[in-house]
Amino acid sequence: MTQEISMKEIPDSQEFCPGEIFRVYENFYDAPKKENYYDYMLVENHGTFLAINVSSHIGGIQKAGNILAEFDTIQDVPRKVVSGKTIKDFIGIESTFWIKRS
């Protein structure tokens, strides 16, 4: 089961690991509201993270695999994570949601 949590509600100090997904709404002018988004997954890439589009269903447009951004990981922790602030700075806050899996 998943839950959409607005990035407005996420603290800057929140840590995100590889595999986390962020949904950005309102990318298409013609798509129905429920289909008007892209999903981006955090993928580790030699010490940095990439936000890679994992959506392929939007209006028949193939966007999966496109890279939105590259992030530096938090340096002072023993695991590979990126902060909520970094996600907000690079992906945005408005119309952006963390897809929390339970």
JSON list of C-alpha atoms in Angstrom, two decimals:
[
{"chain": "A", "resi": 1, "resn": "MET", "atom": "CA", "xyz": [0.00, 0.00, 0.00]},
{"chain": "A", "resi": 2, "resn": "THR", "atom": "CA", "xyz": [1.23, 3.52, -0.76]},
{"chain": "A", "resi": 3, "resn": "GLN", "atom": "CA", "xyz": [0.46, 7.00, 0.49]},
{"chain": "A", "resi": 4, "resn": "GLU", "atom": "CA", "xyz": [1.19, 10.34, -1.18]},
{"chain": "A", "resi": 5, "resn": "ILE", "atom": "CA", "xyz": [2.80, 12.81, 1.22]},
{"chain": "A", "resi": 6, "resn": "SER", "atom": "CA", "xyz": [3.24, 16.40, 0.08]},
{"chain": "A", "resi": 7, "resn": "MET", "atom": "CA", "xyz": [6.83, 17.63, 0.08]},
{"chain": "A", "resi": 8, "resn": "LYS", "atom": "CA", "xyz": [5.46, 20.66, 1.97]},
{"chain": "A", "resi": 9, "resn": "GLU", "atom": "CA", "xyz": [5.00, 18.31, 4.95]},
{"chain": "A", "resi": 10, "resn": "ILE", "atom": "CA", "xyz": [8.45, 16.70, 4.74]},
{"chain": "A", "resi": 11, "resn": "PRO", "atom": "CA", "xyz": [11.14, 18.16, 7.04]},
{"chain": "A", "resi": 12, "resn": "ASP", "atom": "CA", "xyz": [14.38, 19.28, 5.39]},
{"chain": "A", "resi": 13, "resn": "SER", "atom": "CA", "xyz": [16.24, 16.78, 7.60]},
{"chain": "A", "resi": 14, "resn": "GLN", "atom": "CA", "xyz": [14.23, 13.76, 6.34]},
{"chain": "A", "resi": 15, "resn": "GLU", "atom": "CA", "xyz": [16.55, 11.15, 4.81]},
{"chain": "A", "resi": 16, "resn": "PHE", "atom": "CA", "xyz": [15.67, 9.27, 1.62]},
{"chain": "A", "resi": 17, "resn": "CYS", "atom": "CA", "xyz": [17.32, 6.06, 0.40]},
{"chain": "A", "resi": 18, "resn": "PRO", "atom": "CA", "xyz": [17.69, 4.58, -3.08]},
{"chain": "A", "resi": 19, "resn": "GLY", "atom": "CA", "xyz": [14.39, 3.26, -4.42]},
{"chain": "A", "resi": 20, "resn": "GLU", "atom": "CA", "xyz": [12.22, 6.05, -3.01]},
{"chain": "A", "resi": 21, "resn": "ILE", "atom": "CA", "xyz": [9.70, 7.46, -5.48]},
{"chain": "A", "resi": 22, "resn": "PHE", "atom": "CA", "xyz": [8.54, 11.06, -5.90]},
{"chain": "A", "resi": 23, "resn": "ARG", "atom": "CA", "xyz": [5.47, 12.02, -7.95]},
{"chain": "A", "resi": 24, "resn": "VAL", "atom": "CA", "xyz": [5.32, 15.36, -9.73]},
{"chain": "A", "resi": 25, "resn": "TYR", "atom": "CA", "xyz": [1.84, 16.37, -10.90]},
{"chain": "A", "resi": 26, "resn": "GLU", "atom": "CA", "xyz": [0.70, 18.71, -13.67]},
{"chain": "A", "resi": 27, "resn": "ASN", "atom": "CA", "xyz": [3.31, 17.94, -16.31]},
{"chain": "A", "resi": 28, "resn": "PHE", "atom": "CA", "xyz": [0.89, 17.67, -19.24]},
{"chain": "A", "resi": 29, "resn": "TYR", "atom": "CA", "xyz": [-1.71, 20.10, -20.52]},
{"chain": "A", "resi": 30, "resn": "ASP", "atom": "CA", "xyz": [-3.90, 17.49, -22.21]},
{"chain": "A", "resi": 31, "resn": "ALA", "atom": "CA", "xyz": [-3.77, 14.56, -19.79]},
{"chain": "A", "resi": 32, "resn": "PRO", "atom": "CA", "xyz": [-6.65, 13.78, -17.43]},
{"chain": "A", "resi": 33, "resn": "LYS", "atom": "CA", "xyz": [-5.89, 14.95, -13.87]},
{"chain": "A", "resi": 34, "resn": "LYS", "atom": "CA", "xyz": [-5.49, 11.42, -12.46]},
{"chain": "A", "resi": 35, "resn": "GLU", "atom": "CA", "xyz": [-2.85, 10.64, -15.14]},
{"chain": "A", "resi": 36, "resn": "ASN", "atom": "CA", "xyz": [-1.12, 14.02, -15.15]},
{"chain": "A", "resi": 37, "resn": "TYR", "atom": "CA", "xyz": [2.13, 13.15, -13.36]},
{"chain": "A", "resi": 38, "resn": "TYR", "atom": "CA", "xyz": [5.60, 11.66, -13.63]},
{"chain": "A", "resi": 39, "resn": "ASP", "atom": "CA", "xyz": [7.13, 9.32, -11.05]},
{"chain": "A", "resi": 40, "resn": "TYR", "atom": "CA", "xyz": [10.86, 9.67, -10.32]},
{"chain": "A", "resi": 41, "resn": "MET", "atom": "CA", "xyz": [12.88, 7.02, -8.46]},
{"chain": "A", "resi": 42, "resn": "LEU", "atom": "CA", "xyz": [16.10, 7.68, -6.58]},
{"chain": "A", "resi": 43, "resn": "VAL", "atom": "CA", "xyz": [18.86, 5.50, -8.00]},
{"chain": "A", "resi": 44, "resn": "GLU", "atom": "CA", "xyz": [22.42, 5.32, -6.66]},
{"chain": "A", "resi": 45, "resn": "ASN", "atom": "CA", "xyz": [25.10, 6.29, -9.17]},
{"chain": "A", "resi": 46, "resn": "HIS", "atom": "CA", "xyz": [28.75, 6.07, -8.01]},
{"chain": "A", "resi": 47, "resn": "GLY", "atom": "CA", "xyz": [28.32, 8.15, -4.85]},
{"chain": "A", "resi": 48, "resn": "THR", "atom": "CA", "xyz": [25.48, 10.36, -6.08]},
{"chain": "A", "resi": 49, "resn": "PHE", "atom": "CA", "xyz": [21.77, 9.78, -6.65]},
{"chain": "A", "resi": 50, "resn": "LEU", "atom": "CA", "xyz": [19.85, 10.23, -9.87]},
{"chain": "A", "resi": 51, "resn": "ALA", "atom": "CA", "xyz": [16.12, 10.97, -10.07]},
{"chain": "A", "resi": 52, "resn": "ILE", "atom": "CA", "xyz": [15.06, 8.75, -12.99]},
{"chain": "A", "resi": 53, "resn": "ASN", "atom": "CA", "xyz": [11.62, 8.82, -14.55]},
{"chain": "A", "resi": 54, "resn": "VAL", "atom": "CA", "xyz": [9.88, 5.48, -14.08]},
{"chain": "A", "resi": 55, "resn": "SER", "atom": "CA", "xyz": [6.56, 6.49, -15.73]},
{"chain": "A", "resi": 56, "resn": "SER", "atom": "CA", "xyz": [5.61, 5.08, -19.09]},
{"chain": "A", "resi": 57, "resn": "HIS", "atom": "CA", "xyz": [1.83, 5.33, -19.13]},
{"chain": "A", "resi": 58, "resn": "ILE", "atom": "CA", "xyz": [1.16, 9.04, -19.64]},
{"chain": "A", "resi": 59, "resn": "GLY", "atom": "CA", "xyz": [-0.77, 9.74, -22.82]},
{"chain": "A", "resi": 60, "resn": "GLY", "atom": "CA", "xyz": [1.22, 7.14, -24.71]},
{"chain": "A", "resi": 61, "resn": "ILE", "atom": "CA", "xyz": [4.39, 9.23, -24.32]},
{"chain": "A", "resi": 62, "resn": "GLN", "atom": "CA", "xyz": [7.43, 7.15, -23.38]},
{"chain": "A", "resi": 63, "resn": "LYS", "atom": "CA", "xyz": [9.44, 9.05, -20.78]},
{"chain": "A", "resi": 64, "resn": "ALA", "atom": "CA", "xyz": [10.79, 6.21, -18.63]},
{"chain": "A", "resi": 65, "resn": "GLY", "atom": "CA", "xyz": [14.54, 6.40, -18.19]},
{"chain": "A", "resi": 66, "resn": "ASN", "atom": "CA", "xyz": [14.86, 10.18, -18.53]},
{"chain": "A", "resi": 67, "resn": "ILE", "atom": "CA", "xyz": [16.97, 11.76, -15.77]},
{"chain": "A", "resi": 68, "resn": "LEU", "atom": "CA", "xyz": [15.49, 14.75, -13.95]},
{"chain": "A", "resi": 69, "resn": "ALA", "atom": "CA", "xyz": [18.34, 15.57, -11.57]},
{"chain": "A", "resi": 70, "resn": "GLU", "atom": "CA", "xyz": [21.54, 14.37, -9.90]},
{"chain": "A", "resi": 71, "resn": "PHE", "atom": "CA", "xyz": [21.97, 14.81, -6.14]},
{"chain": "A", "resi": 72, "resn": "ASP", "atom": "CA", "xyz": [24.94, 14.62, -3.80]},
{"chain": "A", "resi": 73, "resn": "THR", "atom": "CA", "xyz": [24.43, 12.30, -0.83]},
{"chain": "A", "resi": 74, "resn": "ILE", "atom": "CA", "xyz": [24.66, 13.43, 2.79]},
{"chain": "A", "resi": 75, "resn": "GLN", "atom": "CA", "xyz": [28.35, 13.12, 3.64]},
{"chain": "A", "resi": 76, "resn": "ASP", "atom": "CA", "xyz": [28.34, 12.82, 7.44]},
{"chain": "A", "resi": 77, "resn": "VAL", "atom": "CA", "xyz": [26.25, 9.63, 7.76]},
{"chain": "A", "resi": 78, "resn": "PRO", "atom": "CA", "xyz": [27.41, 6.02, 7.25]},
{"chain": "A", "resi": 79, "resn": "ARG", "atom": "CA", "xyz": [24.73, 5.19, 4.64]},
{"chain": "A", "resi": 80, "resn": "LYS", "atom": "CA", "xyz": [23.84, 6.52, 1.19]},
{"chain": "A", "resi": 81, "resn": "VAL", "atom": "CA", "xyz": [20.97, 8.97, 1.70]},
{"chain": "A", "resi": 82, "resn": "VAL", "atom": "CA", "xyz": [19.79, 12.31, 0.37]},
{"chain": "A", "resi": 83, "resn": "SER", "atom": "CA", "xyz": [18.01, 14.97, 2.44]},
{"chain": "A", "resi": 84, "resn": "GLY", "atom": "CA", "xyz": [14.48, 16.30, 2.12]},
{"chain": "A", "resi": 85, "resn": "LYS", "atom": "CA", "xyz": [15.95, 19.74, 1.51]},
{"chain": "A", "resi": 86, "resn": "THR", "atom": "CA", "xyz": [17.93, 18.46, -1.47]},
{"chain": "A", "resi": 87, "resn": "ILE", "atom": "CA", "xyz": [14.84, 16.83, -2.97]},
{"chain": "A", "resi": 88, "resn": "LYS", "atom": "CA", "xyz": [12.86, 20.06, -2.49]},
{"chain": "A", "resi": 89, "resn": "ASP", "atom": "CA", "xyz": [15.62, 22.16, -4.04]},
{"chain": "A", "resi": 90, "resn": "PHE", "atom": "CA", "xyz": [15.99, 19.97, -7.15]},
{"chain": "A", "resi": 91, "resn": "ILE", "atom": "CA", "xyz": [12.52, 18.48, -7.75]},
{"chain": "A", "resi": 92, "resn": "GLY", "atom": "CA", "xyz": [10.38, 21.14, -6.08]},
{"chain": "A", "resi": 93, "resn": "ILE", "atom": "CA", "xyz": [7.71, 21.46, -3.45]},
{"chain": "A", "resi": 94, "resn": "GLU", "atom": "CA", "xyz": [4.58, 22.51, -5.34]},
{"chain": "A", "resi": 95, "resn": "SER", "atom": "CA", "xyz": [2.73, 19.52, -6.84]},
{"chain": "A", "resi": 96, "resn": "THR", "atom": "CA", "xyz": [5.47, 17.13, -5.61]},
{"chain": "A", "resi": 97, "resn": "PHE", "atom": "CA", "xyz": [4.73, 14.15, -3.36]},
{"chain": "A", "resi": 98, "resn": "TRP", "atom": "CA", "xyz": [6.76, 11.38, -1.75]},
{"chain": "A", "resi": 99, "resn": "ILE", "atom": "CA", "xyz": [5.20, 7.99, -2.44]},
{"chain": "A", "resi": 100, "resn": "LYS", "atom": "CA", "xyz": [5.53, 6.38, 0.99]},
{"chain": "A", "resi": 101, "resn": "ARG", "atom": "CA", "xyz": [5.32, 2.60, 0.94]},
{"chain": "A", "resi": 102, "resn": "SER", "atom": "CA", "xyz": [4.13, 0.73, 3.98]}
]
